[in-house]
Each structure stands twice: as C-alpha cells, then as structure tokens.
Short mmCIF file of C-alpha atoms in Angstrom, two decimals:
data_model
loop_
_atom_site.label_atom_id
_atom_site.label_comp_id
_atom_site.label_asym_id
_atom_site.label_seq_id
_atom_site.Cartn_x
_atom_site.Cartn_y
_atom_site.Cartn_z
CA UNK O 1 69.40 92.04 79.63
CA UNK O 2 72.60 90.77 81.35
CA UNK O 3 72.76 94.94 83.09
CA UNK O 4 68.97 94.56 84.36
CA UNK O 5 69.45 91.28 86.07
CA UNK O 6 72.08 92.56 88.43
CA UNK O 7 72.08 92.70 91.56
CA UNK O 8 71.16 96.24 91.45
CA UNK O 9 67.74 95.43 90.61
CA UNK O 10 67.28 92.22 92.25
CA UNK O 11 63.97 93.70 93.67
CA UNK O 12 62.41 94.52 89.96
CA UNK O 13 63.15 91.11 88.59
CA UNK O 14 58.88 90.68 87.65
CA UNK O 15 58.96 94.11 86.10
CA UNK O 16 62.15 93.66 83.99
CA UNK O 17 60.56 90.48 82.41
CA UNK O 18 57.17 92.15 81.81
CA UNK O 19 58.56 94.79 80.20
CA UNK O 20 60.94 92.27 77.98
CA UNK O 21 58.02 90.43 77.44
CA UNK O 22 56.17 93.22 76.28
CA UNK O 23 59.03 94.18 73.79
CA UNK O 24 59.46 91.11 72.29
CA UNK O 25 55.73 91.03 71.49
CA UNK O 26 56.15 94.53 70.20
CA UNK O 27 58.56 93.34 68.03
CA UNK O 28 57.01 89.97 66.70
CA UNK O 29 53.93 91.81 66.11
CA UNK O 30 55.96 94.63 63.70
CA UNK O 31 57.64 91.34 62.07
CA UNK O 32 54.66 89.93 61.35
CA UNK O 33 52.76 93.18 59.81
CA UNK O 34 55.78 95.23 58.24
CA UNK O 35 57.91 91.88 56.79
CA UNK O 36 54.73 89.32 56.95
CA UNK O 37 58.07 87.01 58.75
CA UNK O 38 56.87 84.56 61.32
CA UNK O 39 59.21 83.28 63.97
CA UNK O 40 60.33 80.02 62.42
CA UNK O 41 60.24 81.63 58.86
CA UNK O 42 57.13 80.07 57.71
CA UNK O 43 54.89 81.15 55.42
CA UNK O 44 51.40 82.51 57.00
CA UNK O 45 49.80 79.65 55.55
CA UNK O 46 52.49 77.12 56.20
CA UNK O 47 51.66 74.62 58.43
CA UNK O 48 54.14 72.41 60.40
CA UNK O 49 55.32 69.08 59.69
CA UNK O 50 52.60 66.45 60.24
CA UNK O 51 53.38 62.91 61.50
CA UNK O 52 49.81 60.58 62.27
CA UNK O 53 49.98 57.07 62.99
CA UNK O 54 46.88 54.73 64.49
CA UNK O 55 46.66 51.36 66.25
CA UNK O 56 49.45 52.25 68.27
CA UNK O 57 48.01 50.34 71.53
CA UNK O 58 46.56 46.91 70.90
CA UNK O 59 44.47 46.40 74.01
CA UNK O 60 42.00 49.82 73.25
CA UNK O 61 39.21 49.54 70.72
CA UNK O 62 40.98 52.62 68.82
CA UNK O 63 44.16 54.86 69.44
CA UNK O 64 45.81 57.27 67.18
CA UNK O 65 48.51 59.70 67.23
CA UNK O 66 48.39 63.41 65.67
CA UNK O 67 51.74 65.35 65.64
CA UNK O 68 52.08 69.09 64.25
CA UNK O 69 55.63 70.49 64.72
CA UNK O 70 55.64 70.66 68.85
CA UNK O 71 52.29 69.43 69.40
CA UNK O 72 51.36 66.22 70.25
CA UNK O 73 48.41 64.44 71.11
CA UNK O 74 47.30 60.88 71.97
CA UNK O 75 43.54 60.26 71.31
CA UNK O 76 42.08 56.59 72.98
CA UNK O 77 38.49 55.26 72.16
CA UNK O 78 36.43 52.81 74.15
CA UNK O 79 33.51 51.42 73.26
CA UNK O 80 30.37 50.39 76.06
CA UNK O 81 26.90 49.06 76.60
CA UNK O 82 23.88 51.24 76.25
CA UNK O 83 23.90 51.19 80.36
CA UNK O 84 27.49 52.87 80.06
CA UNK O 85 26.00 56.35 78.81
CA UNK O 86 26.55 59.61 80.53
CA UNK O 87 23.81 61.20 82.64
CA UNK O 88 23.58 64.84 81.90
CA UNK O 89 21.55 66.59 84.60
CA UNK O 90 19.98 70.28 84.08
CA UNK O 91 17.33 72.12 86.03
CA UNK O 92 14.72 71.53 82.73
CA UNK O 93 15.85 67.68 82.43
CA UNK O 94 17.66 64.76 82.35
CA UNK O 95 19.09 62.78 79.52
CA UNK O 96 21.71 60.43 78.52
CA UNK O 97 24.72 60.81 76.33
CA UNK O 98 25.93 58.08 74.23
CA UNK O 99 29.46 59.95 73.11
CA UNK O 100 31.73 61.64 75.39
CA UNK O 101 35.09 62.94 74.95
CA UNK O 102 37.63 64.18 77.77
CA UNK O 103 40.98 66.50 77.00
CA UNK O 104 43.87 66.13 79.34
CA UNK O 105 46.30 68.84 79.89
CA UNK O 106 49.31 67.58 82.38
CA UNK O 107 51.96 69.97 83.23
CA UNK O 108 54.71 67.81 81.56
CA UNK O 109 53.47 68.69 78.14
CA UNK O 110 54.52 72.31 78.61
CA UNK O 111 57.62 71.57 80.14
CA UNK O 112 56.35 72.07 83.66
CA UNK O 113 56.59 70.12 87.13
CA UNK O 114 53.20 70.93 88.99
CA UNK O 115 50.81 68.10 90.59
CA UNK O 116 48.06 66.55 88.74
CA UNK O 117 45.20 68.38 89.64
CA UNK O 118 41.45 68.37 88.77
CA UNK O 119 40.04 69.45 85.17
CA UNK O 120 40.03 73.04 84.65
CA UNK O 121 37.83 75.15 82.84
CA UNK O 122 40.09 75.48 80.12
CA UNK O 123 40.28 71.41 79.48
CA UNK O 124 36.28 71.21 79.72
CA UNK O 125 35.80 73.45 77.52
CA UNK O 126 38.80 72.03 75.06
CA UNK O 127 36.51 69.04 75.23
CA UNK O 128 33.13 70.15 74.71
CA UNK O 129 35.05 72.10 71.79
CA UNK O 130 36.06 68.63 70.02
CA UNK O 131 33.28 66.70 71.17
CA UNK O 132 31.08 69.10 69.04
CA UNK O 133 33.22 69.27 66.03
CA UNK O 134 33.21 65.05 66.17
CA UNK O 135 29.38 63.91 67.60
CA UNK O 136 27.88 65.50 64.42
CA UNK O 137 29.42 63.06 62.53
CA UNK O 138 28.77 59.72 64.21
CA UNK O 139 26.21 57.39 62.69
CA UNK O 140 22.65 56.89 64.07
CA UNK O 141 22.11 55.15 67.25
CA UNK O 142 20.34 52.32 65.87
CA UNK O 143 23.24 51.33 63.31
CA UNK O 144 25.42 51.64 65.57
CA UNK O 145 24.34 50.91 69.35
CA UNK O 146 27.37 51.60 71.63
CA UNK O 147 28.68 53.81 74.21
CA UNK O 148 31.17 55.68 72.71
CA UNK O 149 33.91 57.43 75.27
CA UNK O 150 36.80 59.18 73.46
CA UNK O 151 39.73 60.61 75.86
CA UNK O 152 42.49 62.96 74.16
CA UNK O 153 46.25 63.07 76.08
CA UNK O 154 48.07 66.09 75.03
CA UNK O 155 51.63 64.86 74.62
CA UNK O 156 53.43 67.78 74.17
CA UNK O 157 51.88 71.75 73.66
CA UNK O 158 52.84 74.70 71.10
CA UNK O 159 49.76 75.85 69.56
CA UNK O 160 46.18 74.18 69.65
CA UNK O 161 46.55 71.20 71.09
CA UNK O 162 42.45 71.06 70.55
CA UNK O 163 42.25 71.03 67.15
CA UNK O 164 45.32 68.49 67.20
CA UNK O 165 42.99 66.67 69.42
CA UNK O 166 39.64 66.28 66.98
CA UNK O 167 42.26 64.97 64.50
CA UNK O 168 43.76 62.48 66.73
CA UNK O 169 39.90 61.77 68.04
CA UNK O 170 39.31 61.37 64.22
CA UNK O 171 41.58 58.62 63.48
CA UNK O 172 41.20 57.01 66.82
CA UNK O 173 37.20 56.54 66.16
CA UNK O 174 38.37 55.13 62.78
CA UNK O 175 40.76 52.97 63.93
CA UNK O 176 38.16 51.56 66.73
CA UNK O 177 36.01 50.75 63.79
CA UNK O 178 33.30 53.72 64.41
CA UNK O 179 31.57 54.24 60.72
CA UNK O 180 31.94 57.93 60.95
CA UNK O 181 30.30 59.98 58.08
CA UNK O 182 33.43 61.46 57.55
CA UNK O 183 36.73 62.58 58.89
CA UNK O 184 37.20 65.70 60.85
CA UNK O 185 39.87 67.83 61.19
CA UNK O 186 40.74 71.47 62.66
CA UNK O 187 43.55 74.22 63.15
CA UNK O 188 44.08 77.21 64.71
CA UNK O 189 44.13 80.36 62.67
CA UNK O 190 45.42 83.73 64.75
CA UNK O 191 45.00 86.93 63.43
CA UNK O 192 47.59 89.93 64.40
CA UNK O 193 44.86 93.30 63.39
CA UNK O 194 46.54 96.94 63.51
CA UNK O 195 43.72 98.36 61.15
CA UNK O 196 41.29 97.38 58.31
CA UNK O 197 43.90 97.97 55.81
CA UNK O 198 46.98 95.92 57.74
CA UNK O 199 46.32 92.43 59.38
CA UNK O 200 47.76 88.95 59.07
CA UNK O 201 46.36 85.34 59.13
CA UNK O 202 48.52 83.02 60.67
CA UNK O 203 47.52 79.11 60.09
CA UNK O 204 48.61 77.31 62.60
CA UNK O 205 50.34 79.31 65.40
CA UNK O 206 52.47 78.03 67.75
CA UNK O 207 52.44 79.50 71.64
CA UNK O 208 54.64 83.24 70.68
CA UNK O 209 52.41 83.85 68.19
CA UNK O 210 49.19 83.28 70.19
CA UNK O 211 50.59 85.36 72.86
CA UNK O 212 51.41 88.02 70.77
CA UNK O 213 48.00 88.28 68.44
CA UNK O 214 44.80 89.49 68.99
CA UNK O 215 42.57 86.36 68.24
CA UNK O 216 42.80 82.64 67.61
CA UNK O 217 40.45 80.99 65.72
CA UNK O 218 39.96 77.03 65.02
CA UNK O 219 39.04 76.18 61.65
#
C-alpha cells in the first residue's frame, strides 16, 4: 500500500483504492464462507450490544433512544388535532393520513462534513419502510383520535439505521402514551451466496459487511 501511493502513481490514486477495495471485499467474503469469521469476531447470529432508554426529552409527547453497537438513532413523537393530518394527493384521489413518520440522515452520522440538503430517495423510502412496519399496529381511529407524526434522527450509522429506527419509533410511541397493539422491532439480515450449497446469514451487519454481500434483508 505504502509503494502504490507514491508519487509514482500519483495519477492512479482512484484505481489503486478500487482495486484495494475490491480485495478487501474479496477477502471478507472468503472469511466469511471458508472460516464463517465476521470482522469483529461475532457469531453470524450475534447481534451487537443494545443500549434503549425513553423519556429522554421532557417537552415532546414521546422520545426514545435505540443503540446497536455503532448505530444510533433518536426517534421523537408528536401528537395533533384531526385538522393536523397529512394530505396525500394521487391522480385516482385524495385522502388524509393520520400517522406519518420522517427518517433523517445528516452527514455527521457517517463521519462526514457535507451541507444539509433535501430528503433523498434513500431517506423516503427508509421512512415509508418504518412507517409500514409501525401504522399496522396503531389502535383504531376512534379510540384513539390524534394526529400522530413520528420523526427518526439517525445519530450515528453502521448497519441499518432503519430497522434501529422502527425500534426507537417503537418505544417513542410508547413512551408518548400511544396504546399500540404491540411492540415492533426489526434488523438487518445480509446474506454473502457463492452457491446453493455455501452461503452465510449475517444478523445484523454493520457497513463492511453490507458492502461486501449480496443482499440485506430487514427482519
């Protein structure tokens, strides 16, 4: 490494890391299939140390905090009036949505200094992803008649920060005193595939591991 970032080939510095990068996923992914050894020596079912705590803000109707290993998230609920619900336009209809839940991303939770832009495609869709998992289990409009708006803060990233978001969004619905039918809670699950006869599940993967697999699903 310390030969191919000479001077010498100053001019090939984006090949030279593509083509470490490339080996070092070559090399996790034999790891992981030959020795079944992850890169922090867990288990393929081990999951990273969990720390939770709620109520952490006392002028929100709910907040909660969801920590696995080096992802963090902060999940706030508000509650509203009937008039507070969402319009939802489409080209059939219009209707209104009483629960809506909103996943930030900011650079600083990946270690990065870039300016606050817009959502992206990737944080609607993080959203839309918990909001499903959690609007299934809220109670019945008439027994409980409020507006409920749910926004997740991603702390700090290494491996699904969504699914660390529908168990912050959990405990924050909870702590705002939402009579949910019952908690809800997800992970990611990656799977490294060389054939039908050699393949690995790997609960809860962190960012190397997702890079280097072939599919991440959340559970």
């Amino acid at each position: 490494a310390a030969q191919l970032s000479s001077e010498q080939y100053s001019d090939l510095a984006t090949q030279v890391e593509e083509a470490m990068q490339q080996v070092m996923r070559e090399q996790m992914r034999k790891l992981l299939l030959e020795q079944r050894v992850r890169v922090d020596n867990r288990a393929p079912d081990e999951i990273r140390p969990l720390f939770t705590a709620v109520g952490l803000l006392p002028r929100t109707h709910g907040s909660a905090l969801f920590t696995r290993g080096e992802t963090q998230v902060l999940s706030l609920t508000t509650l509203g009036a009937t008039r507070d619900q969402k319009l939802v336009r489409s080209l059939e209809q219009e209707e209104y949505s009483r629960f809506m839940h909103h996943y930030n991303f900011p650079p600083f939770c990946t270690g990065e200094a870039k300016p606050l832009r817009g959502a992206s495609r990737r944080e609607i869709g993080h959203g839309a992803l918990v909001s499903r998992s959690l609007e299934r289990m809220l109670p019945p409009e008439e027994e409980f008649p409020y507006t409920i708006r749910v926004v997740s803060e991603v702390l700090e990233s290494n491996g699904s920060s969504s699914m660390a978001s529908a168990c912050a969004s959990s405990m924050s619905l909870m702590d705002a005193g939402v009579p949910i039918k019952a908690a809800v809670a997800g992970i990611s699950v990656g799977l490294v595939y060389e054939s039908e006869d050699n393949y690995l599940l790997l609960t809860d993967i962190q960012g190397l591991e997702d890079a280097a697999g072939d599919m991440d699903f959340k559970v």
